[in-house]
XYZ file of C-alpha atoms in Angstrom:
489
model
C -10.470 -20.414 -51.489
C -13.588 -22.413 -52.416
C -13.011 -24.377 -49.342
C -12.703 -21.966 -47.010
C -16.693 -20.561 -48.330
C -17.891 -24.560 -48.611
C -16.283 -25.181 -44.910
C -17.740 -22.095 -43.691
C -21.442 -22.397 -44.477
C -23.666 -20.803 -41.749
C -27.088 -22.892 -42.109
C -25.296 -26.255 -42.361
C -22.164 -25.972 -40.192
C -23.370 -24.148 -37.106
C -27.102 -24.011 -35.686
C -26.526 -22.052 -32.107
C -23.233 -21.938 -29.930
C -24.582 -23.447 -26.969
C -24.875 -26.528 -28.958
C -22.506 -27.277 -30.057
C -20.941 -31.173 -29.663
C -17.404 -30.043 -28.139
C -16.177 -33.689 -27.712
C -16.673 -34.351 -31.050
C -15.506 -31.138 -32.590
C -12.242 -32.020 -30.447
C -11.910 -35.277 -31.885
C -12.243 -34.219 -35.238
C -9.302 -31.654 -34.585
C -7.101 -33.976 -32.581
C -6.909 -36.070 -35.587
C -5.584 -34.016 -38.073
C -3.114 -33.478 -35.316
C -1.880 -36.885 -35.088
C -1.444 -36.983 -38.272
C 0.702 -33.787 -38.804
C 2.491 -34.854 -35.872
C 3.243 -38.333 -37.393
C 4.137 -36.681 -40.960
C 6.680 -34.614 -38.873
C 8.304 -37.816 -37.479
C 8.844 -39.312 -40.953
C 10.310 -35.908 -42.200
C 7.077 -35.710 -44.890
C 7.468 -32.086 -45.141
C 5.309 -31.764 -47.722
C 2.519 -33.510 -46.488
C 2.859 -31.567 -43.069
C 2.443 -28.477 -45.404
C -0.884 -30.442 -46.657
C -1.865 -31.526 -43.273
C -1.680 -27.797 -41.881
C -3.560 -26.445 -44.629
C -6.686 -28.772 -44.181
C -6.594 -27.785 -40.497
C -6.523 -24.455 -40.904
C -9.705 -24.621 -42.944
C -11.683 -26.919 -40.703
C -14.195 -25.601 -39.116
C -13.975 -27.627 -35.997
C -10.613 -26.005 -35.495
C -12.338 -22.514 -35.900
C -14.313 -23.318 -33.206
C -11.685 -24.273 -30.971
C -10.201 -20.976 -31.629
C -12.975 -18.650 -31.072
C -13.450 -20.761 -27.412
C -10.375 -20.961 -26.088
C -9.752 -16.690 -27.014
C -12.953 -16.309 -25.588
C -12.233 -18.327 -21.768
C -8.894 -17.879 -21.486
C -7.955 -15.154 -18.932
C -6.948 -12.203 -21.243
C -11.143 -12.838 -22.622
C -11.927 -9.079 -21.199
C -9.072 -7.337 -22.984
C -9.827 -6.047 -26.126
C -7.142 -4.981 -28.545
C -6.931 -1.652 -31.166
C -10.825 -1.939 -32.182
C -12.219 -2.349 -28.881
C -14.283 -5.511 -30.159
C -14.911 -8.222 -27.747
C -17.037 -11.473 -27.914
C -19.255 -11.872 -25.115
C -22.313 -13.511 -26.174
C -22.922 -16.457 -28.077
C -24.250 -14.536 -30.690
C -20.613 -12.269 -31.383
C -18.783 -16.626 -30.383
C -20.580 -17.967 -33.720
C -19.924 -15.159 -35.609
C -16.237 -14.855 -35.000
C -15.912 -18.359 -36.147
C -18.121 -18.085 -39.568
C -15.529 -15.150 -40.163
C -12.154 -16.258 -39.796
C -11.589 -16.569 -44.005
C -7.849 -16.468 -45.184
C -8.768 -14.395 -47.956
C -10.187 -11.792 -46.392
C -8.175 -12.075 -43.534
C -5.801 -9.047 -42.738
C -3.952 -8.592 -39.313
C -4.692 -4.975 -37.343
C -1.809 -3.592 -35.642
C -1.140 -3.924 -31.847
C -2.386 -2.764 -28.738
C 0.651 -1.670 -26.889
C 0.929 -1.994 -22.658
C 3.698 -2.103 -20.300
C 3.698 -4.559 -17.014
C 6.351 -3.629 -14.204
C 9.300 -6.169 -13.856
C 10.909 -6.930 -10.476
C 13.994 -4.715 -11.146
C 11.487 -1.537 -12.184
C 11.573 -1.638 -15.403
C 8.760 -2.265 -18.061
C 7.793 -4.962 -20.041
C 5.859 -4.209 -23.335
C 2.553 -6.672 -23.835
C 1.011 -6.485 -27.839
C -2.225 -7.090 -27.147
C -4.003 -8.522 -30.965
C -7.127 -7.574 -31.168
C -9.819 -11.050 -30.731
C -10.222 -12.007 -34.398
C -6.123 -11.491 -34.997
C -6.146 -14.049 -31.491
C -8.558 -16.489 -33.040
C -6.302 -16.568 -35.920
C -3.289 -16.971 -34.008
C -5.024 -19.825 -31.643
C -6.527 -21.526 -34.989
C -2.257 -21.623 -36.573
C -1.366 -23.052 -33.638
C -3.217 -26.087 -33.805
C -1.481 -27.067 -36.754
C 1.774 -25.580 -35.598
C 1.505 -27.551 -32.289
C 2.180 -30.928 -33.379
C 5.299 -29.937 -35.031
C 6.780 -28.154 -32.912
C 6.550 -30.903 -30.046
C 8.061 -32.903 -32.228
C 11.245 -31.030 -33.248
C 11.516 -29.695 -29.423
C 14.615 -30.326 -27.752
C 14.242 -32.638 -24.589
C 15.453 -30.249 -21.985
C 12.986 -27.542 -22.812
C 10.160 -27.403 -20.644
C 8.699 -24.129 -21.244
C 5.307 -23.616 -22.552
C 4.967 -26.931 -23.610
C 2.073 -29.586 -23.157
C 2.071 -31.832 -20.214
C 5.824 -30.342 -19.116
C 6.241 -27.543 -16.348
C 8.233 -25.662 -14.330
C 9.245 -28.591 -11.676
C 10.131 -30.683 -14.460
C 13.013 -28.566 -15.265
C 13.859 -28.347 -11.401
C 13.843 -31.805 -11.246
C 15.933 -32.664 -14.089
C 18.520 -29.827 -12.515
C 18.425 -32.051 -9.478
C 18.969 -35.170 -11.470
C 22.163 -33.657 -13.434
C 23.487 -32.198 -10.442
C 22.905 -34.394 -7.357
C 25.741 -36.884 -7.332
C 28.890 -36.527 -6.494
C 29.977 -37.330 -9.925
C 28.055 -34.717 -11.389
C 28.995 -31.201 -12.972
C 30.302 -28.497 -10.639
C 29.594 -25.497 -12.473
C 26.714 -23.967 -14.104
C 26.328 -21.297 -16.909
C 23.436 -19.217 -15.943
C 21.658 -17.746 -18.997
C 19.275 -15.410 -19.645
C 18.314 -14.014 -23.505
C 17.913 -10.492 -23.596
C 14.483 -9.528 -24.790
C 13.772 -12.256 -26.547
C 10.386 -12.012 -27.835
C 11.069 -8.180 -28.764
C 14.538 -9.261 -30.592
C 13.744 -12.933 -32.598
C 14.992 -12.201 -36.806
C 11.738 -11.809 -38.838
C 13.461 -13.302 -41.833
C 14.415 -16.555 -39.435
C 10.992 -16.945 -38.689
C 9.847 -16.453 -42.652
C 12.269 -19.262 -43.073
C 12.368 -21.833 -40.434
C 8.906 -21.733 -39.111
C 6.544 -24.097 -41.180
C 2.839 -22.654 -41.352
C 1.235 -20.595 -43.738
C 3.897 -17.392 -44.704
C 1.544 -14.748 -45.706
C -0.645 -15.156 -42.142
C 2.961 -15.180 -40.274
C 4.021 -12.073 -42.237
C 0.949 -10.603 -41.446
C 1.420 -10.796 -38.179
C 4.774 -10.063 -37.784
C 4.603 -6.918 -39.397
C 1.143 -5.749 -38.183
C 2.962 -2.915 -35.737
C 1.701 -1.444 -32.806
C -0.464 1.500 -31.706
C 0.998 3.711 -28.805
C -0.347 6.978 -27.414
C -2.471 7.162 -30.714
C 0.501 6.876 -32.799
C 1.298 4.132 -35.337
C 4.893 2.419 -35.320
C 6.249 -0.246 -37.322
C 7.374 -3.633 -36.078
C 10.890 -4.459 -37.396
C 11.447 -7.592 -35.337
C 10.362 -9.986 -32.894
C 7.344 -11.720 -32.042
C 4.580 -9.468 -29.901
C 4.345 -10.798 -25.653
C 1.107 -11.176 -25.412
C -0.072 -13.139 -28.765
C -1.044 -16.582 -28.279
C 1.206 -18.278 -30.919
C 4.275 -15.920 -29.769
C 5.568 -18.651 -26.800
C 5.513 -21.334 -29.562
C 6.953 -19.447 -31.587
C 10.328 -18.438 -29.061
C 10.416 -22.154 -28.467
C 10.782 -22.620 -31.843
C 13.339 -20.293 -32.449
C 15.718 -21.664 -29.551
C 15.168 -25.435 -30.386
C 18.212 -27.085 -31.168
C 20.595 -25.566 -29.490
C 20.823 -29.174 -27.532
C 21.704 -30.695 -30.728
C 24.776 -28.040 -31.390
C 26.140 -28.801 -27.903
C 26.061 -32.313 -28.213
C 27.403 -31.577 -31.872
C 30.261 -29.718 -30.326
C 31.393 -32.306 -27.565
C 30.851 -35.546 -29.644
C 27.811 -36.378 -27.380
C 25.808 -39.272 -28.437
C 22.416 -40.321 -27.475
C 21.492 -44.099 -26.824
C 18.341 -45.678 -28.364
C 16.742 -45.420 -24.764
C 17.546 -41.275 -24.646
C 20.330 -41.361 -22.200
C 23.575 -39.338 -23.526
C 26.888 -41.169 -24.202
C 30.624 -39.681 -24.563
C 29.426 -36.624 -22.466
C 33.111 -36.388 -20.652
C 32.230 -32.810 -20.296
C 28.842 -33.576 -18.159
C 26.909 -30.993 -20.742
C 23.442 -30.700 -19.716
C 20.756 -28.270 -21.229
C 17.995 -27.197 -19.302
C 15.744 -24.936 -20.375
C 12.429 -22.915 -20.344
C 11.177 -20.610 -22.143
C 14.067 -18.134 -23.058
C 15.749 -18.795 -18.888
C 18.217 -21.839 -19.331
C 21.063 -23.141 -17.412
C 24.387 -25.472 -18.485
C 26.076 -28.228 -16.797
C 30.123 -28.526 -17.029
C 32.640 -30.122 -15.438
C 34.558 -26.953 -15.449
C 34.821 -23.213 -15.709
C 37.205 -22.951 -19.367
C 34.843 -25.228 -20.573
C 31.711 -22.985 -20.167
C 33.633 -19.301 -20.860
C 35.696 -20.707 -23.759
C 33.663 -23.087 -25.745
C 29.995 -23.274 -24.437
C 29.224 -19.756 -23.726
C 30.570 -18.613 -27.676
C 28.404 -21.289 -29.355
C 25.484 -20.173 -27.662
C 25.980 -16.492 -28.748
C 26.991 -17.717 -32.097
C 23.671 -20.148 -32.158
C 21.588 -17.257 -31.026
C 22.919 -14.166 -33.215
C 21.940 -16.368 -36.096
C 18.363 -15.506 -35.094
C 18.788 -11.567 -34.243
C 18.946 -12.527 -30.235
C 22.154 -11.572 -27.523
C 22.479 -13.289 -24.074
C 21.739 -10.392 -21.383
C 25.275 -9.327 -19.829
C 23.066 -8.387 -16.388
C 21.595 -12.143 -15.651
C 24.088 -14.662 -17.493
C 27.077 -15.835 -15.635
C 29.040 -18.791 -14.285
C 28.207 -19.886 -11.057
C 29.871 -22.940 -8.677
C 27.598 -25.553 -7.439
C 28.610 -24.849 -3.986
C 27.861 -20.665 -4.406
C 24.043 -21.975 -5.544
C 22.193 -19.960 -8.084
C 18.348 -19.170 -8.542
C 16.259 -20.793 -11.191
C 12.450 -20.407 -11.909
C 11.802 -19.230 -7.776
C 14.396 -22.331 -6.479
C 17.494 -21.963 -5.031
C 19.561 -24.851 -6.506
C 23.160 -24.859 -3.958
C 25.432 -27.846 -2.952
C 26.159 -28.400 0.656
C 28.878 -30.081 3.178
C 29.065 -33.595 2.750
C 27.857 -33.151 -1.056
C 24.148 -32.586 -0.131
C 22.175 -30.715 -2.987
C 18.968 -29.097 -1.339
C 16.474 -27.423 -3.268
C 14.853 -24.524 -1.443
C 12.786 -21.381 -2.702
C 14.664 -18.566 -3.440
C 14.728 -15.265 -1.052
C 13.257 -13.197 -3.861
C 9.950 -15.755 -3.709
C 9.656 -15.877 -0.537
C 10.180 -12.104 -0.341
C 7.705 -12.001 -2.828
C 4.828 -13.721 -1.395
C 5.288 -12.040 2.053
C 5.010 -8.510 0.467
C 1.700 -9.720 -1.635
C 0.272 -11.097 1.872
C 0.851 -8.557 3.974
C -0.382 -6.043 1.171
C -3.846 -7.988 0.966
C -4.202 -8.004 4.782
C -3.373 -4.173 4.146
C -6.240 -3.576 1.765
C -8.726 -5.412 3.473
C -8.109 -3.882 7.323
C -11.727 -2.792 6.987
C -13.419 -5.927 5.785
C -14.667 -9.226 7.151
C -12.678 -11.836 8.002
C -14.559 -14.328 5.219
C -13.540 -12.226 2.992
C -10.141 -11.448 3.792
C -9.387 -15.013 3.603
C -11.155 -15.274 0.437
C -8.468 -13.208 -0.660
C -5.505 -14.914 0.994
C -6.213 -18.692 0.346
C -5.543 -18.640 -3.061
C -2.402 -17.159 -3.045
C -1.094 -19.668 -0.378
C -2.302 -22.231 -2.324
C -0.881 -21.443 -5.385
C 2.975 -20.094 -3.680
C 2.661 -23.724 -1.564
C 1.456 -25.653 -4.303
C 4.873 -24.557 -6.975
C 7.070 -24.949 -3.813
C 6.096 -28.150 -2.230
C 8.762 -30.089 -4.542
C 11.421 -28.767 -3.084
C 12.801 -28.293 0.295
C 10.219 -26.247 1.583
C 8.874 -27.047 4.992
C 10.976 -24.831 7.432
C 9.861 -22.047 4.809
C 6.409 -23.385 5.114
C 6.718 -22.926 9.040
C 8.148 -19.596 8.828
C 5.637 -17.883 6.626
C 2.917 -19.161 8.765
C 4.096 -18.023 11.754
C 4.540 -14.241 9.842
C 1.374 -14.707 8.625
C -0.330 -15.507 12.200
C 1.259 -12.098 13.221
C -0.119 -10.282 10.452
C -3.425 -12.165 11.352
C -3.445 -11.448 14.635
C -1.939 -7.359 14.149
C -5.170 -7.333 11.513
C -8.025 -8.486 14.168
C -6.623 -5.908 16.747
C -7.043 -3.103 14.854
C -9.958 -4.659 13.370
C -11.705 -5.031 16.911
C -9.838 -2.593 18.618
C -12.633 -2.192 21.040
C -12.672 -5.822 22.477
C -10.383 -7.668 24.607
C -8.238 -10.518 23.387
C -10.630 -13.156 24.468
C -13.649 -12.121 22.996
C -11.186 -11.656 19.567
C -10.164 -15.192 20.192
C -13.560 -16.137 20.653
C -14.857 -14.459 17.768
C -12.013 -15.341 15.015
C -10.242 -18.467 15.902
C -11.505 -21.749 16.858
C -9.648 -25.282 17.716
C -9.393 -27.878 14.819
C -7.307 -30.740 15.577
C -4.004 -29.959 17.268
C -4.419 -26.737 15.818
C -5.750 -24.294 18.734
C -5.670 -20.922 16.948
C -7.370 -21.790 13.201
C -8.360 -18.333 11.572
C -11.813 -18.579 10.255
C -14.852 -16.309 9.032
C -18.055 -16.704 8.589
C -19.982 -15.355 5.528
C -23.887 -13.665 5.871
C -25.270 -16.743 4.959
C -23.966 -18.482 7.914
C -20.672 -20.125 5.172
C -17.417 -20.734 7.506
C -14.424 -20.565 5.795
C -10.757 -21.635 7.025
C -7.196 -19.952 6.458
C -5.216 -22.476 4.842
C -1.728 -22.623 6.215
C 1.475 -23.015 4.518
C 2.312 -26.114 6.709
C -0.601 -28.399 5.826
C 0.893 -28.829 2.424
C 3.038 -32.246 2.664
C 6.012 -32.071 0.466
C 6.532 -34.966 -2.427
C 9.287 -34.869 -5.205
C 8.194 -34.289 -8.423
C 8.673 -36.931 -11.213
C 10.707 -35.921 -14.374
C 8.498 -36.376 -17.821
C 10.335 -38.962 -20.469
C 12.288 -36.403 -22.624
C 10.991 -38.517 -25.771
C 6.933 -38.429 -24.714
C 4.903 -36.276 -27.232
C 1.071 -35.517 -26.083
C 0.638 -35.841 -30.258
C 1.821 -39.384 -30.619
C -0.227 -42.388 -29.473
C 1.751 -44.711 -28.501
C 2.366 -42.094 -25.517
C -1.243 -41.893 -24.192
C -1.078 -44.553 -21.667
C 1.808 -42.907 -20.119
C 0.233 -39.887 -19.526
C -2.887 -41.276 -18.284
C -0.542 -43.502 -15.516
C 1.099 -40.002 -15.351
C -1.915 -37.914 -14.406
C -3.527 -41.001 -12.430
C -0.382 -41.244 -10.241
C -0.584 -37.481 -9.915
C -4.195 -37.133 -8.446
C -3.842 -40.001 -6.584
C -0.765 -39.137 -4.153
């Protein structure tokens, strides 16, 4: 523990947050990354275990903590003690106190969030230091688990995302040689479910801190209740940790079929066309056939996941035909005549982002127009944005010409007192080949446009190399080409 007093020295290690040298604080942490990362490859367990441990203690990495719990999005939610760190005053603070010996883990705040089907989701919300802690593991925790991940999970990962798992579902399914039929699974409540004693055992970082957290509980209508199981939604480490958990359940399937993988990562004897795709606990399996899937894929997965306390949900898995389509992360994955796989979004998304339109139109019927589309631009950014990957223009077209209604129904009722000229006149202007552009204009004379669905040009997403590792060096230049070809196009 003498380290953790010398590394945490107040007069020598921090002088005011503000400034603070982030790029090299970064640097110093991103080394003893590398390094863990790089023990992990050469199965140096040990010195992993060594590695972590001087992390852990830096103080550069305590930094890193206390910032990223302190920008992130959940920054105003405070957990059991109502603490939160605003000023720069509470930032420096927070970091001078996160000691592992005096260190103990409060329980839970608990919420619920509505799912689509109605029901509710419990969120543990830590409280900030518990976060900090949690942020600070998973720095060392990181590096390893990127480097035991199996290649077709793509779920709160580094540098992976949702189209890459799209686009690898395209890849696998495309051809006319490819697998027919697709097991559809879903893990029921996985975070809420995952084996404690798994985790004790499998997960390498420090066991008294995981304990700790695993056993903090959670504090509901004022009443105190145990946690038996699972990892809280809502921690920062807990996504790491469910990826964790599910990892190598690629390596049983191939195990199970005799499937081999080639020095350059593509698979060899797969006779069966067995495919894993995966994120977060929502996967899907290739198969050349139905027995295949019921009788020999679908038991090793429920074997493979019982080990670790979790059950498939009987609701959302099932086996699907190519040619009947199924829905996976807001796509609509189907083959049609001639053999033609299209990728489309789903009716639920689309359902989804006209109901969260039209209710923002609803809730601003009284305001300006600048600052109804204030409100509306992001989300057609964002929904146009995921979707543009797929094939998503005659969507594109059809929500604009919803939303146009739903503009126009809105400026009616919103002038209700002028004719449609001067409404014209006053709200839409010609830009282009585009006659009827909805605009505002702010008090301080700022115009701003509606964005339309349409202006977004669609462009097929590029699969990430399985193999690449965002902790290994010899990686960097791909990503850089990566995120060069990415802004550039």
């Amino acid at each position: 523990m003498k380290s953790d007093q010398k590394d945490c020295a107040p007069e020598t290690k921090l002088t005011h947050w503000k400034s603070i040298n982030w790029k090299q604080v970064k640097l110093k942490v991103t080394s003893l990354q590398l390094r863990i990362a790089k023990a992990t490859r050469e199965g140096r367990h040990n010195k992993v275990k060594a590695l972590q441990w001087m992390l852990t203690h830096s103080f550069s990495a305590k930094l890193l903590a206390v910032k990223r719990v302190t920008e992130n999005s959940g920054k105003r939610t405070p957990g059991t003690d109502g603490v939160r760190w605003k000023t720069p005053v509470h930032k420096s603070r927070a970091a001078l106190s996160l000691i592992r010996k005096s260190y103990k883990a409060l329980p839970l705040r608990r919420l619920f969030i509505l799912k689509k089907n109605g029901k509710k989701r419990p969120l543990g919300i830590p409280t900030m230091k518990d976060r900090a802690y949690q942020a600070l593991h998973l720095l060392a925790l990181e590096p390893v688990s990127e480097t035991l991940a199996d290649k077709g999970s793509y779920g709160f990962r580094q540098k992976r995302s949702c189209h890459d798992a799209i686009e690898r579902c395209y890849i696998h399914l495309s051809r006319k040689d490819s697998a027919t039929w697709i097991l559809e699974g879903d893990i029921k409540g996985c975070f809420d479910n995952i084996n404690h004693q798994w985790l004790m055992q499998n997960i390498p970082m420090d066991k008294k801190i995981l304990q700790q957290w695993l056993k903090a509980g959670f504090i509901e209508n004022k009443q105190l209740f145990p946690t038996t199981e699972g990892t809280p939604q809502g921690g920062i480490i807990s996504p790491t940790l469910a990826n964790m958990t599910l990892d190598g359940l690629e390596a049983e399937l191939d195990k199970a079929f005799g499937i081999t993988l080639r020095p350059n990562g593509c698979r060899k004897n797969n006779h069966h066309k067995i495919h894993l795709i995966r994120y977060a606990d929502d996967f899907v399996v290739t198969a050349s056939d139905k027995d295949t899937l019921e009788d020999k894929v679908k038991p090793l997965i429920e074997e493979f996941l019982a080990k670790r306390g979790l059950l498939l949900s009987p609701e959302k898995t099932k086996i699907t035909h190519i040619t009947e389509g199924f829905d996976f992360l807001g796509q609509n994955i189907r083959m049609y005549s001639r053999g033609k796989l299209l990728i489309s979004p789903s009716k639920d998304a689309i359902k989804s982002v006209k109901e969260k339109l039209k209710g923002i139109i609803v809730k601003h019927r009284g305001s300006q127009a600048a600052v109804l589309i204030r409100n509306l631009n992001p989300v057609i950014t964002g929904w146009a944005n995921y979707h543009r990957h797929a094939c998503s223009k005659k969507t594109f077209y059809k929500l604009d010409r919803i939303l146009w209604r739903n503009i126009w129904n809105w400026a009616r009722r919103r002038h209700n007192n002028l004719g449609y000229r001067k409404i014209v006149s006053l709200l839409f202007m010609a830009i282009g080949n585009r006659k009827w552009q909805f605009f505002g204009k702010f008090d301080d004379g700022k115009i701003i446009l509606l964005r339309i669905f349409g202006c977004f040009h669609i462009k097929r997403h590029r699969l990430i190399n399985g193999n690449a590792n965002p902790f290994d060096t010899s990686w960097d230049y791909y990503f850089s080409n990566r995120l060069r070809n990415r802004y550039v196009n």
